[in-house]
Amino acid sequence: MSPSTVHRRRLRLGVIAASAVTLLSTSLLGAVSAHAAQGCEVDYQVTGQWSDGFNANVEVTNLGDPIDGWALEWAWSDGQRVTNLWSAKDKSKDDAARVESLGYNAKLATGDSASFGFTGSLTGANTDPTEFRLNGRLCDGTVGEPSTGWADAEEQVAAMQPGWNVGNTLDALGGETNWGNPMITEEQLQTVRAAGYNSIRLPVTWDEFTGEGPDYTIAPERMERVAQVVDWAIANDLQVMLNIHHDSWMWIDELPSDHDNVMAKFEAMWTQIATRFKDYPAGLSFESNNEPAFEGVSHEEGDVYNAELNQAFYDVVRNSGGYNGNRLLILPSLHTNADQVRLDPLKTMIEGLDDPMVAATIHYYSFWPFTVNIAGFTTYNEQVQQDLADYFQRAHDTLVANGIPVIVGEWAVFNYSPPWAPERIEQGEMLKFFEDLQFQARENELTTMLWDAGQFLNRATLEWRDPYIAERLQTEVTSRSGTTSFDRIYLEQSGTITDESLTLNRNGLDFEGLWEGDVRLDEGTDYTVSGDTLTLTAAALTRLAGDRAYGVNAIVEARFSAGSPWRIYIKTNDQPVLSDATGTTTSFNIPTEFNGDNLATMEARYADGTNAGPATWTPFQEFGHSFIYDYEAGTIILNTVFLETLREGEPATLTFHWWGSDTVTYTVTRTGTTVTGTAS
């Protein structure tokens, strides 16, 4: 190794390139001191260089108020990398270098310096970095206000895409693990980051850890546990959106009837939260509260109360010192709803604040009959699609188009069924909704945060419960995926196999063919394409069905020019068979031979044509609420909420709709608490 010319440069730097801002601002340090002034200088010296590497020393000087904990970041233009580092911690990501303090050199008084050295790799030129940032602020020799890391809320919210909710954990009543999830760990958050998520929403319910008025003191152990999770997230390059969560329906909703006490508690909580986290950099944002709603008032009156809460939240945080004077603050509409009448008052309020670091938030779980599977909405049809398109379009036109960024703080479907649970919404139809939602979000410039209460990520094993769904969710953040009209082809075991056709939904992509695993099927022999009609031949289906055992015989992938492959399940089935049964209103199961088929929905009517069941406005009852199934046990279960609504002594006809077979009818009669069932 022969060292090249040693060079030394003190950088007094100007505006950082936009691309570097994106790289650097997503990983700001989470434990820095609050101060009114911040500034820095950097001496960067290459001390030796050879064909594929070099050594360098770096000295960073704090020109601002004292700090306790620092991170220095820069980007290389020639693809250099840090390969070994001493006297600091290396947290670099590819050519975006990030170096953090150790315990002994974390504190820097005004004028103090810290030094470290490293060995780097190179593949060509070794141009010096042009910009450095200390705790997010440009090191240009000047001293000023703390840097936010982003120019405005629009830029920061865009950098949060996509996001993920740590649901049913710190928001759970009765303790962090009381709703079935393990405690949050740094490894969990690293798993989320590795899956491509750039931010988390951290729902926290504070009430059970809050003392009585007038102080409403939050228990220190609660505050520090929340801080620990925030620290882990920011240390792993995840932005954090922290809120007040189930408090919204536990006591905040009583604002109209207990105004002064609710406001005092709300302001006291946010004063404590804002004070505890005022030293944190811009990677932490605050959300006023979750899904605000108020008892005993009209929606229009609720808008007024919501604005009062949001204003109080804004005033408390902005006046709490530290970085909070310019922190991203996120305000919900009433019910976090994007109906036009809910968006308009929120827009008016945010515009009145005249603050470039304020965003709005809404939630979306799809058209309600589809998301819970009621009223016969078993498919992602045009009405369901239009509801999504209109919802996001309103959010864009009302807010985004007027400079107010929008975060869809929760999205999924209410009746999502993980792999171990009964399928309440047909998986392919649900995946069409997931794909379209992320496309519509891109089209309307919305940032999305998946609601995960444990149904997507198994936080105990750190494995995604359905890797196929997890992969699609990530791919479709940036790309459309193609689909077909249905993701299953049912072949009756007792019938003759014939050609079967599906409609291609290309979504602007090119269809590239069908695969079974790594084997490409032959166009012309195994399948044909005519316009948008994809036809699998009888010969191919016969081969794929194999011994024609009930259930899934084979999985074929339709691949397109971009996005995720679309799975088509080749299934063998016969008509399900139901049997007579006797039970009670608290326990009634219909013995069922499913024969490889899948239940789509159930409708219930009396002989006079009126609807039976708790959903009196539709004969199609809610899947999972009125009825459910257990394939392994061979039963369809009628739930108590359905049975107790049956008219005394009056038979109700149930019609079960199947995805692969004809409907099957069944009669149930309630006499007192006794229920009898008769197969047709």
PDB file of N, CA, C and O in Angstrom, residues 64-130:
ATOM      1  N   GLY A  64     -22.628  25.265  18.845  1.00  0.00           N
ATOM      2  CA  GLY A  64     -23.864  25.699  19.485  1.00  0.00           C
ATOM      3  C   GLY A  64     -23.866  25.433  20.976  1.00  0.00           C
ATOM      4  O   GLY A  64     -22.823  25.235  21.607  1.00  0.00           O
ATOM      5  N   ASP A  65     -25.069  25.399  21.562  1.00  0.00           N
ATOM      6  CA  ASP A  65     -25.211  25.112  22.974  1.00  0.00           C
ATOM      7  C   ASP A  65     -24.765  23.685  23.260  1.00  0.00           C
ATOM      8  O   ASP A  65     -24.703  22.849  22.350  1.00  0.00           O
ATOM      9  N   PRO A  66     -24.450  23.365  24.507  1.00  0.00           N
ATOM     10  CA  PRO A  66     -23.967  22.014  24.836  1.00  0.00           C
ATOM     11  C   PRO A  66     -24.955  20.932  24.390  1.00  0.00           C
ATOM     12  O   PRO A  66     -26.173  21.115  24.438  1.00  0.00           O
ATOM     13  N   ILE A  67     -24.392  19.798  23.965  1.00  0.00           N
ATOM     14  CA  ILE A  67     -25.210  18.660  23.557  1.00  0.00           C
ATOM     15  C   ILE A  67     -24.755  17.418  24.312  1.00  0.00           C
ATOM     16  O   ILE A  67     -23.610  17.318  24.743  1.00  0.00           O
ATOM     17  N   ASP A  68     -25.653  16.491  24.494  1.00  0.00           N
ATOM     18  CA  ASP A  68     -25.358  15.219  25.160  1.00  0.00           C
ATOM     19  C   ASP A  68     -25.805  14.106  24.226  1.00  0.00           C
ATOM     20  O   ASP A  68     -26.964  13.695  24.230  1.00  0.00           O
ATOM     21  N   GLY A  69     -24.899  13.641  23.405  1.00  0.00           N
ATOM     22  CA  GLY A  69     -25.222  12.641  22.392  1.00  0.00           C
ATOM     23  C   GLY A  69     -25.227  13.269  21.017  1.00  0.00           C
ATOM     24  O   GLY A  69     -25.870  14.290  20.791  1.00  0.00           O
ATOM     25  N   TRP A  70     -24.453  12.714  20.103  1.00  0.00           N
ATOM     26  CA  TRP A  70     -24.380  13.315  18.778  1.00  0.00           C
ATOM     27  C   TRP A  70     -24.309  12.248  17.688  1.00  0.00           C
ATOM     28  O   TRP A  70     -23.898  11.110  17.927  1.00  0.00           O
ATOM     29  N   ALA A  71     -24.732  12.642  16.509  1.00  0.00           N
ATOM     30  CA  ALA A  71     -24.610  11.823  15.306  1.00  0.00           C
ATOM     31  C   ALA A  71     -24.140  12.721  14.176  1.00  0.00           C
ATOM     32  O   ALA A  71     -24.712  13.786  13.945  1.00  0.00           O
ATOM     33  N   LEU A  72     -23.090  12.300  13.503  1.00  0.00           N
ATOM     34  CA  LEU A  72     -22.570  13.032  12.353  1.00  0.00           C
ATOM     35  C   LEU A  72     -22.877  12.217  11.102  1.00  0.00           C
ATOM     36  O   LEU A  72     -22.595  11.015  11.046  1.00  0.00           O
ATOM     37  N   GLU A  73     -23.428  12.883  10.088  1.00  0.00           N
ATOM     38  CA  GLU A  73     -23.850  12.196   8.868  1.00  0.00           C
ATOM     39  C   GLU A  73     -23.328  12.918   7.633  1.00  0.00           C
ATOM     40  O   GLU A  73     -23.223  14.145   7.615  1.00  0.00           O
ATOM     41  N   TRP A  74     -23.013  12.126   6.607  1.00  0.00           N
ATOM     42  CA  TRP A  74     -22.624  12.684   5.330  1.00  0.00           C
ATOM     43  C   TRP A  74     -22.893  11.645   4.237  1.00  0.00           C
ATOM     44  O   TRP A  74     -23.130  10.472   4.525  1.00  0.00           O
ATOM     45  N   ALA A  75     -22.857  12.084   2.991  1.00  0.00           N
ATOM     46  CA  ALA A  75     -23.032  11.181   1.853  1.00  0.00           C
ATOM     47  C   ALA A  75     -21.838  11.315   0.932  1.00  0.00           C
ATOM     48  O   ALA A  75     -21.286  12.405   0.754  1.00  0.00           O
ATOM     49  N   TRP A  76     -21.431  10.181   0.334  1.00  0.00           N
ATOM     50  CA  TRP A  76     -20.337  10.174  -0.624  1.00  0.00           C
ATOM     51  C   TRP A  76     -20.892  10.143  -2.047  1.00  0.00           C
ATOM     52  O   TRP A  76     -21.862   9.431  -2.334  1.00  0.00           O
ATOM     53  N   SER A  77     -20.225  10.846  -2.936  1.00  0.00           N
ATOM     54  CA  SER A  77     -20.689  10.886  -4.328  1.00  0.00           C
ATOM     55  C   SER A  77     -20.090   9.773  -5.175  1.00  0.00           C
ATOM     56  O   SER A  77     -20.593   9.485  -6.266  1.00  0.00           O
ATOM     57  N   ASP A  78     -19.019   9.136  -4.693  1.00  0.00           N
ATOM     58  CA  ASP A  78     -18.324   8.132  -5.499  1.00  0.00           C
ATOM     59  C   ASP A  78     -18.513   6.713  -4.973  1.00  0.00           C
ATOM     60  O   ASP A  78     -17.773   5.798  -5.363  1.00  0.00           O
ATOM     61  N   GLY A  79     -19.471   6.511  -4.073  1.00  0.00           N
ATOM     62  CA  GLY A  79     -19.779   5.167  -3.609  1.00  0.00           C
ATOM     63  C   GLY A  79     -18.844   4.619  -2.554  1.00  0.00           C
ATOM     64  O   GLY A  79     -18.803   3.406  -2.328  1.00  0.00           O
ATOM     65  N   GLN A  80     -18.082   5.484  -1.863  1.00  0.00           N
ATOM     66  CA  GLN A  80     -17.210   4.993  -0.800  1.00  0.00           C
ATOM     67  C   GLN A  80     -18.036   4.396   0.329  1.00  0.00           C
ATOM     68  O   GLN A  80     -19.232   4.664   0.466  1.00  0.00           O
ATOM     69  N   ARG A  81     -17.378   3.576   1.156  1.00  0.00           N
ATOM     70  CA  ARG A  81     -18.032   2.939   2.297  1.00  0.00           C
ATOM     71  C   ARG A  81     -17.096   2.957   3.494  1.00  0.00           C
ATOM     72  O   ARG A  81     -15.871   2.853   3.345  1.00  0.00           O
ATOM     73  N   VAL A  82     -17.677   3.066   4.699  1.00  0.00           N
ATOM     74  CA  VAL A  82     -16.918   2.861   5.927  1.00  0.00           C
ATOM     75  C   VAL A  82     -16.815   1.355   6.149  1.00  0.00           C
ATOM     76  O   VAL A  82     -17.827   0.646   6.171  1.00  0.00           O
ATOM     77  N   THR A  83     -15.569   0.854   6.310  1.00  0.00           N
ATOM     78  CA  THR A  83     -15.385  -0.580   6.551  1.00  0.00           C
ATOM     79  C   THR A  83     -14.945  -0.878   7.973  1.00  0.00           C
ATOM     80  O   THR A  83     -15.181  -1.975   8.476  1.00  0.00           O
ATOM     81  N   ASN A  84     -14.297   0.078   8.626  1.00  0.00           N
ATOM     82  CA  ASN A  84     -13.870  -0.098  10.017  1.00  0.00           C
ATOM     83  C   ASN A  84     -13.762   1.280  10.648  1.00  0.00           C
ATOM     84  O   ASN A  84     -13.280   2.221  10.003  1.00  0.00           O
ATOM     85  N   LEU A  85     -14.226   1.411  11.887  1.00  0.00           N
ATOM     86  CA  LEU A  85     -14.281   2.726  12.514  1.00  0.00           C
ATOM     87  C   LEU A  85     -13.890   2.604  13.971  1.00  0.00           C
ATOM     88  O   LEU A  85     -14.219   1.609  14.631  1.00  0.00           O
ATOM     89  N   TRP A  86     -13.205   3.620  14.502  1.00  0.00           N
ATOM     90  CA  TRP A  86     -12.821   3.603  15.912  1.00  0.00           C
ATOM     91  C   TRP A  86     -13.144   4.952  16.556  1.00  0.00           C
ATOM     92  O   TRP A  86     -13.299   5.971  15.898  1.00  0.00           O
ATOM     93  N   SER A  87     -13.318   4.906  17.884  1.00  0.00           N
ATOM     94  CA  SER A  87     -13.637   6.077  18.723  1.00  0.00           C
ATOM     95  C   SER A  87     -15.047   6.601  18.488  1.00  0.00           C
ATOM     96  O   SER A  87     -15.367   7.732  18.877  1.00  0.00           O
ATOM     97  N   ALA A  88     -15.911   5.807  17.885  1.00  0.00           N
ATOM     98  CA  ALA A  88     -17.324   6.155  17.699  1.00  0.00           C
ATOM     99  C   ALA A  88     -18.035   4.901  17.195  1.00  0.00           C
ATOM    100  O   ALA A  88     -17.409   3.866  16.950  1.00  0.00           O
ATOM    101  N   LYS A  89     -19.368   4.976  17.049  1.00  0.00           N
ATOM    102  CA  LYS A  89     -20.172   3.860  16.552  1.00  0.00           C
ATOM    103  C   LYS A  89     -20.510   4.068  15.085  1.00  0.00           C
ATOM    104  O   LYS A  89     -20.948   5.148  14.693  1.00  0.00           O
ATOM    105  N   ASP A  90     -20.314   3.031  14.299  1.00  0.00           N
ATOM    106  CA  ASP A  90     -20.628   3.106  12.877  1.00  0.00           C
ATOM    107  C   ASP A  90     -22.065   2.656  12.650  1.00  0.00           C
ATOM    108  O   ASP A  90     -22.425   1.509  12.905  1.00  0.00           O
ATOM    109  N   LYS A  91     -22.913   3.551  12.173  1.00  0.00           N
ATOM    110  CA  LYS A  91     -24.310   3.251  11.855  1.00  0.00           C
ATOM    111  C   LYS A  91     -24.603   3.545  10.388  1.00  0.00           C
ATOM    112  O   LYS A  91     -25.736   3.866  10.023  1.00  0.00           O
ATOM    113  N   SER A  92     -23.597   3.413   9.551  1.00  0.00           N
ATOM    114  CA  SER A  92     -23.728   3.792   8.150  1.00  0.00           C
ATOM    115  C   SER A  92     -24.630   2.834   7.387  1.00  0.00           C
ATOM    116  O   SER A  92     -24.736   1.650   7.724  1.00  0.00           O
ATOM    117  N   LYS A  93     -25.264   3.351   6.353  1.00  0.00           N
ATOM    118  CA  LYS A  93     -26.073   2.578   5.424  1.00  0.00           C
ATOM    119  C   LYS A  93     -25.530   2.829   4.018  1.00  0.00           C
ATOM    120  O   LYS A  93     -25.739   3.896   3.444  1.00  0.00           O
ATOM    121  N   ASP A  94     -24.793   1.883   3.491  1.00  0.00           N
ATOM    122  CA  ASP A  94     -24.209   2.011   2.156  1.00  0.00           C
ATOM    123  C   ASP A  94     -23.372   3.288   2.075  1.00  0.00           C
ATOM    124  O   ASP A  94     -22.502   3.501   2.909  1.00  0.00           O
ATOM    125  N   ASP A  95     -23.650   4.170   1.078  1.00  0.00           N
ATOM    126  CA  ASP A  95     -22.832   5.370   0.939  1.00  0.00           C
ATOM    127  C   ASP A  95     -23.372   6.552   1.736  1.00  0.00           C
ATOM    128  O   ASP A  95     -22.888   7.677   1.604  1.00  0.00           O
ATOM    129  N   ALA A  96     -24.381   6.315   2.580  1.00  0.00           N
ATOM    130  CA  ALA A  96     -24.853   7.330   3.521  1.00  0.00           C
ATOM    131  C   ALA A  96     -24.201   7.039   4.864  1.00  0.00           C
ATOM    132  O   ALA A  96     -24.626   6.145   5.596  1.00  0.00           O
ATOM    133  N   ALA A  97     -23.147   7.754   5.177  1.00  0.00           N
ATOM    134  CA  ALA A  97     -22.384   7.491   6.400  1.00  0.00           C
ATOM    135  C   ALA A  97     -23.070   8.126   7.602  1.00  0.00           C
ATOM    136  O   ALA A  97     -23.591   9.245   7.524  1.00  0.00           O
ATOM    137  N   ARG A  98     -23.028   7.393   8.702  1.00  0.00           N
ATOM    138  CA  ARG A  98     -23.597   7.892   9.962  1.00  0.00           C
ATOM    139  C   ARG A  98     -22.716   7.373  11.098  1.00  0.00           C
ATOM    140  O   ARG A  98     -22.483   6.165  11.211  1.00  0.00           O
ATOM    141  N   VAL A  99     -22.229   8.291  11.920  1.00  0.00           N
ATOM    142  CA  VAL A  99     -21.341   7.956  13.027  1.00  0.00           C
ATOM    143  C   VAL A  99     -21.929   8.557  14.298  1.00  0.00           C
ATOM    144  O   VAL A  99     -22.277   9.747  14.323  1.00  0.00           O
ATOM    145  N   GLU A 100     -22.054   7.729  15.356  1.00  0.00           N
ATOM    146  CA  GLU A 100     -22.652   8.180  16.605  1.00  0.00           C
ATOM    147  C   GLU A 100     -21.624   8.160  17.727  1.00  0.00           C
ATOM    148  O   GLU A 100     -20.658   7.383  17.721  1.00  0.00           O
ATOM    149  N   SER A 101     -21.872   8.988  18.718  1.00  0.00           N
ATOM    150  CA  SER A 101     -20.977   9.111  19.860  1.00  0.00           C
ATOM    151  C   SER A 101     -20.988   7.854  20.714  1.00  0.00           C
ATOM    152  O   SER A 101     -21.933   7.066  20.706  1.00  0.00           O
ATOM    153  N   LEU A 102     -19.910   7.692  21.480  1.00  0.00           N
ATOM    154  CA  LEU A 102     -19.838   6.688  22.537  1.00  0.00           C
ATOM    155  C   LEU A 102     -20.110   7.378  23.874  1.00  0.00           C
ATOM    156  O   LEU A 102     -20.241   8.604  23.940  1.00  0.00           O
ATOM    157  N   GLY A 103     -20.175   6.585  24.920  1.00  0.00           N
ATOM    158  CA  GLY A 103     -20.493   7.172  26.219  1.00  0.00           C
ATOM    159  C   GLY A 103     -19.509   8.229  26.655  1.00  0.00           C
ATOM    160  O   GLY A 103     -19.894   9.293  27.174  1.00  0.00           O
ATOM    161  N   TYR A 104     -18.225   8.014  26.414  1.00  0.00           N
ATOM    162  CA  TYR A 104     -17.214   8.925  26.941  1.00  0.00           C
ATOM    163  C   TYR A 104     -17.084  10.222  26.142  1.00  0.00           C
ATOM    164  O   TYR A 104     -16.545  11.212  26.637  1.00  0.00           O
ATOM    165  N   ASN A 105     -17.551  10.224  24.879  1.00  0.00           N
ATOM    166  CA  ASN A 105     -17.419  11.451  24.095  1.00  0.00           C
ATOM    167  C   ASN A 105     -18.769  12.001  23.639  1.00  0.00           C
ATOM    168  O   ASN A 105     -18.844  12.775  22.686  1.00  0.00           O
ATOM    169  N   ALA A 106     -19.833  11.597  24.350  1.00  0.00           N
ATOM    170  CA  ALA A 106     -21.176  12.024  23.950  1.00  0.00           C
ATOM    171  C   ALA A 106     -21.436  13.493  24.264  1.00  0.00           C
ATOM    172  O   ALA A 106     -22.166  14.169  23.537  1.00  0.00           O
ATOM    173  N   LYS A 107     -20.859  13.998  25.355  1.00  0.00           N
ATOM    174  CA  LYS A 107     -21.136  15.373  25.768  1.00  0.00           C
ATOM    175  C   LYS A 107     -20.131  16.326  25.129  1.00  0.00           C
ATOM    176  O   LYS A 107     -18.916  16.146  25.260  1.00  0.00           O
ATOM    177  N   LEU A 108     -20.658  17.312  24.460  1.00  0.00           N
ATOM    178  CA  LEU A 108     -19.821  18.338  23.847  1.00  0.00           C
ATOM    179  C   LEU A 108     -20.311  19.705  24.281  1.00  0.00           C
ATOM    180  O   LEU A 108     -21.422  20.130  23.940  1.00  0.00           O
ATOM    181  N   ALA A 109     -19.495  20.384  25.087  1.00  0.00           N
ATOM    182  CA  ALA A 109     -19.813  21.764  25.447  1.00  0.00           C
ATOM    183  C   ALA A 109     -19.567  22.667  24.242  1.00  0.00           C
ATOM    184  O   ALA A 109     -18.990  22.248  23.228  1.00  0.00           O
ATOM    185  N   THR A 110     -19.996  23.910  24.335  1.00  0.00           N
ATOM    186  CA  THR A 110     -19.766  24.863  23.263  1.00  0.00           C
ATOM    187  C   THR A 110     -18.267  24.984  22.995  1.00  0.00           C
ATOM    188  O   THR A 110     -17.474  25.232  23.912  1.00  0.00           O
ATOM    189  N   GLY A 111     -17.845  24.763  21.773  1.00  0.00           N
ATOM    190  CA  GLY A 111     -16.438  24.830  21.405  1.00  0.00           C
ATOM    191  C   GLY A 111     -15.689  23.526  21.534  1.00  0.00           C
ATOM    192  O   GLY A 111     -14.550  23.421  21.056  1.00  0.00           O
ATOM    193  N   ASP A 112     -16.294  22.507  22.164  1.00  0.00           N
ATOM    194  CA  ASP A 112     -15.628  21.219  22.309  1.00  0.00           C
ATOM    195  C   ASP A 112     -15.657  20.431  20.998  1.00  0.00           C
ATOM    196  O   ASP A 112     -16.563  20.599  20.169  1.00  0.00           O
ATOM    197  N   SER A 113     -14.678  19.539  20.869  1.00  0.00           N
ATOM    198  CA  SER A 113     -14.581  18.712  19.670  1.00  0.00           C
ATOM    199  C   SER A 113     -14.505  17.243  20.035  1.00  0.00           C
ATOM    200  O   SER A 113     -14.113  16.883  21.148  1.00  0.00           O
ATOM    201  N   ALA A 114     -14.892  16.404  19.102  1.00  0.00           N
ATOM    202  CA  ALA A 114     -14.734  14.959  19.216  1.00  0.00           C
ATOM    203  C   ALA A 114     -14.118  14.464  17.917  1.00  0.00           C
ATOM    204  O   ALA A 114     -14.425  14.980  16.833  1.00  0.00           O
ATOM    205  N   SER A 115     -13.241  13.457  18.033  1.00  0.00           N
ATOM    206  CA  SER A 115     -12.555  12.929  16.849  1.00  0.00           C
ATOM    207  C   SER A 115     -12.750  11.430  16.746  1.00  0.00           C
ATOM    208  O   SER A 115     -12.906  10.738  17.753  1.00  0.00           O
ATOM    209  N   PHE A 116     -12.734  10.947  15.534  1.00  0.00           N
ATOM    210  CA  PHE A 116     -12.763   9.513  15.286  1.00  0.00           C
ATOM    211  C   PHE A 116     -12.031   9.248  13.976  1.00  0.00           C
ATOM    212  O   PHE A 116     -11.784  10.172  13.172  1.00  0.00           O
ATOM    213  N   GLY A 117     -11.669   8.012  13.767  1.00  0.00           N
ATOM    214  CA  GLY A 117     -11.004   7.630  12.541  1.00  0.00           C
ATOM    215  C   GLY A 117     -11.670   6.423  11.914  1.00  0.00           C
ATOM    216  O   GLY A 117     -12.419   5.696  12.575  1.00  0.00           O
ATOM    217  N   PHE A 118     -11.424   6.200  10.636  1.00  0.00           N
ATOM    218  CA  PHE A 118     -12.021   5.042   9.971  1.00  0.00           C
ATOM    219  C   PHE A 118     -11.201   4.625   8.767  1.00  0.00           C
ATOM    220  O   PHE A 118     -10.396   5.397   8.228  1.00  0.00           O
ATOM    221  N   THR A 119     -11.405   3.393   8.378  1.00  0.00           N
ATOM    222  CA  THR A 119     -10.912   2.886   7.106  1.00  0.00           C
ATOM    223  C   THR A 119     -12.096   2.772   6.158  1.00  0.00           C
ATOM    224  O   THR A 119     -13.174   2.309   6.555  1.00  0.00           O
ATOM    225  N   GLY A 120     -11.911   3.207   4.921  1.00  0.00           N
ATOM    226  CA  GLY A 120     -12.993   3.158   3.951  1.00  0.00           C
ATOM    227  C   GLY A 120     -12.595   2.391   2.710  1.00  0.00           C
ATOM    228  O   GLY A 120     -11.410   2.191   2.431  1.00  0.00           O
ATOM    229  N   SER A 121     -13.596   1.949   1.968  1.00  0.00           N
ATOM    230  CA  SER A 121     -13.361   1.293   0.683  1.00  0.00           C
ATOM    231  C   SER A 121     -13.749   2.241  -0.435  1.00  0.00           C
ATOM    232  O   SER A 121     -14.564   3.148  -0.253  1.00  0.00           O
ATOM    233  N   LEU A 122     -13.168   2.026  -1.610  1.00  0.00           N
ATOM    234  CA  LEU A 122     -13.521   2.840  -2.772  1.00  0.00           C
ATOM    235  C   LEU A 122     -13.372   1.997  -4.027  1.00  0.00           C
ATOM    236  O   LEU A 122     -12.664   0.991  -4.046  1.00  0.00           O
ATOM    237  N   THR A 123     -14.062   2.418  -5.069  1.00  0.00           N
ATOM    238  CA  THR A 123     -14.009   1.695  -6.344  1.00  0.00           C
ATOM    239  C   THR A 123     -13.540   2.589  -7.478  1.00  0.00           C
ATOM    240  O   THR A 123     -13.420   2.139  -8.612  1.00  0.00           O
ATOM    241  N   GLY A 124     -13.308   3.856  -7.180  1.00  0.00           N
ATOM    242  CA  GLY A 124     -12.874   4.785  -8.212  1.00  0.00           C
ATOM    243  C   GLY A 124     -12.288   6.015  -7.572  1.00  0.00           C
ATOM    244  O   GLY A 124     -11.314   5.949  -6.815  1.00  0.00           O
ATOM    245  N   ALA A 125     -12.908   7.148  -7.839  1.00  0.00           N
ATOM    246  CA  ALA A 125     -12.453   8.399  -7.252  1.00  0.00           C
ATOM    247  C   ALA A 125     -12.724   8.393  -5.749  1.00  0.00           C
ATOM    248  O   ALA A 125     -13.497   7.580  -5.234  1.00  0.00           O
ATOM    249  N   ASN A 126     -12.096   9.324  -5.065  1.00  0.00           N
ATOM    250  CA  ASN A 126     -12.293   9.450  -3.618  1.00  0.00           C
ATOM    251  C   ASN A 126     -12.564  10.914  -3.293  1.00  0.00           C
ATOM    252  O   ASN A 126     -11.856  11.553  -2.518  1.00  0.00           O
ATOM    253  N   THR A 127     -13.621  11.447  -3.905  1.00  0.00           N
ATOM    254  CA  THR A 127     -13.984  12.838  -3.681  1.00  0.00           C
ATOM    255  C   THR A 127     -14.430  13.029  -2.239  1.00  0.00           C
ATOM    256  O   THR A 127     -15.181  12.218  -1.691  1.00  0.00           O
ATOM    257  N   ASP A 128     -13.984  14.130  -1.625  1.00  0.00           N
ATOM    258  CA  ASP A 128     -14.394  14.416  -0.247  1.00  0.00           C
ATOM    259  C   ASP A 128     -15.900  14.648  -0.173  1.00  0.00           C
ATOM    260  O   ASP A 128     -16.512  15.159  -1.129  1.00  0.00           O
ATOM    261  N   PRO A 129     -16.518  14.309   0.952  1.00  0.00           N
ATOM    262  CA  PRO A 129     -17.929  14.679   1.150  1.00  0.00           C
ATOM    263  C   PRO A 129     -18.088  16.191   1.050  1.00  0.00           C
ATOM    264  O   PRO A 129     -17.203  16.955   1.463  1.00  0.00           O
ATOM    265  N   THR A 130     -19.198  16.613   0.506  1.00  0.00           N
ATOM    266  CA  THR A 130     -19.433  18.054   0.351  1.00  0.00           C
ATOM    267  C   THR A 130     -20.272  18.639   1.465  1.00  0.00           C
ATOM    268  O   THR A 130     -20.319  19.861   1.617  1.00  0.00           O
TER     269      THR A 130
END
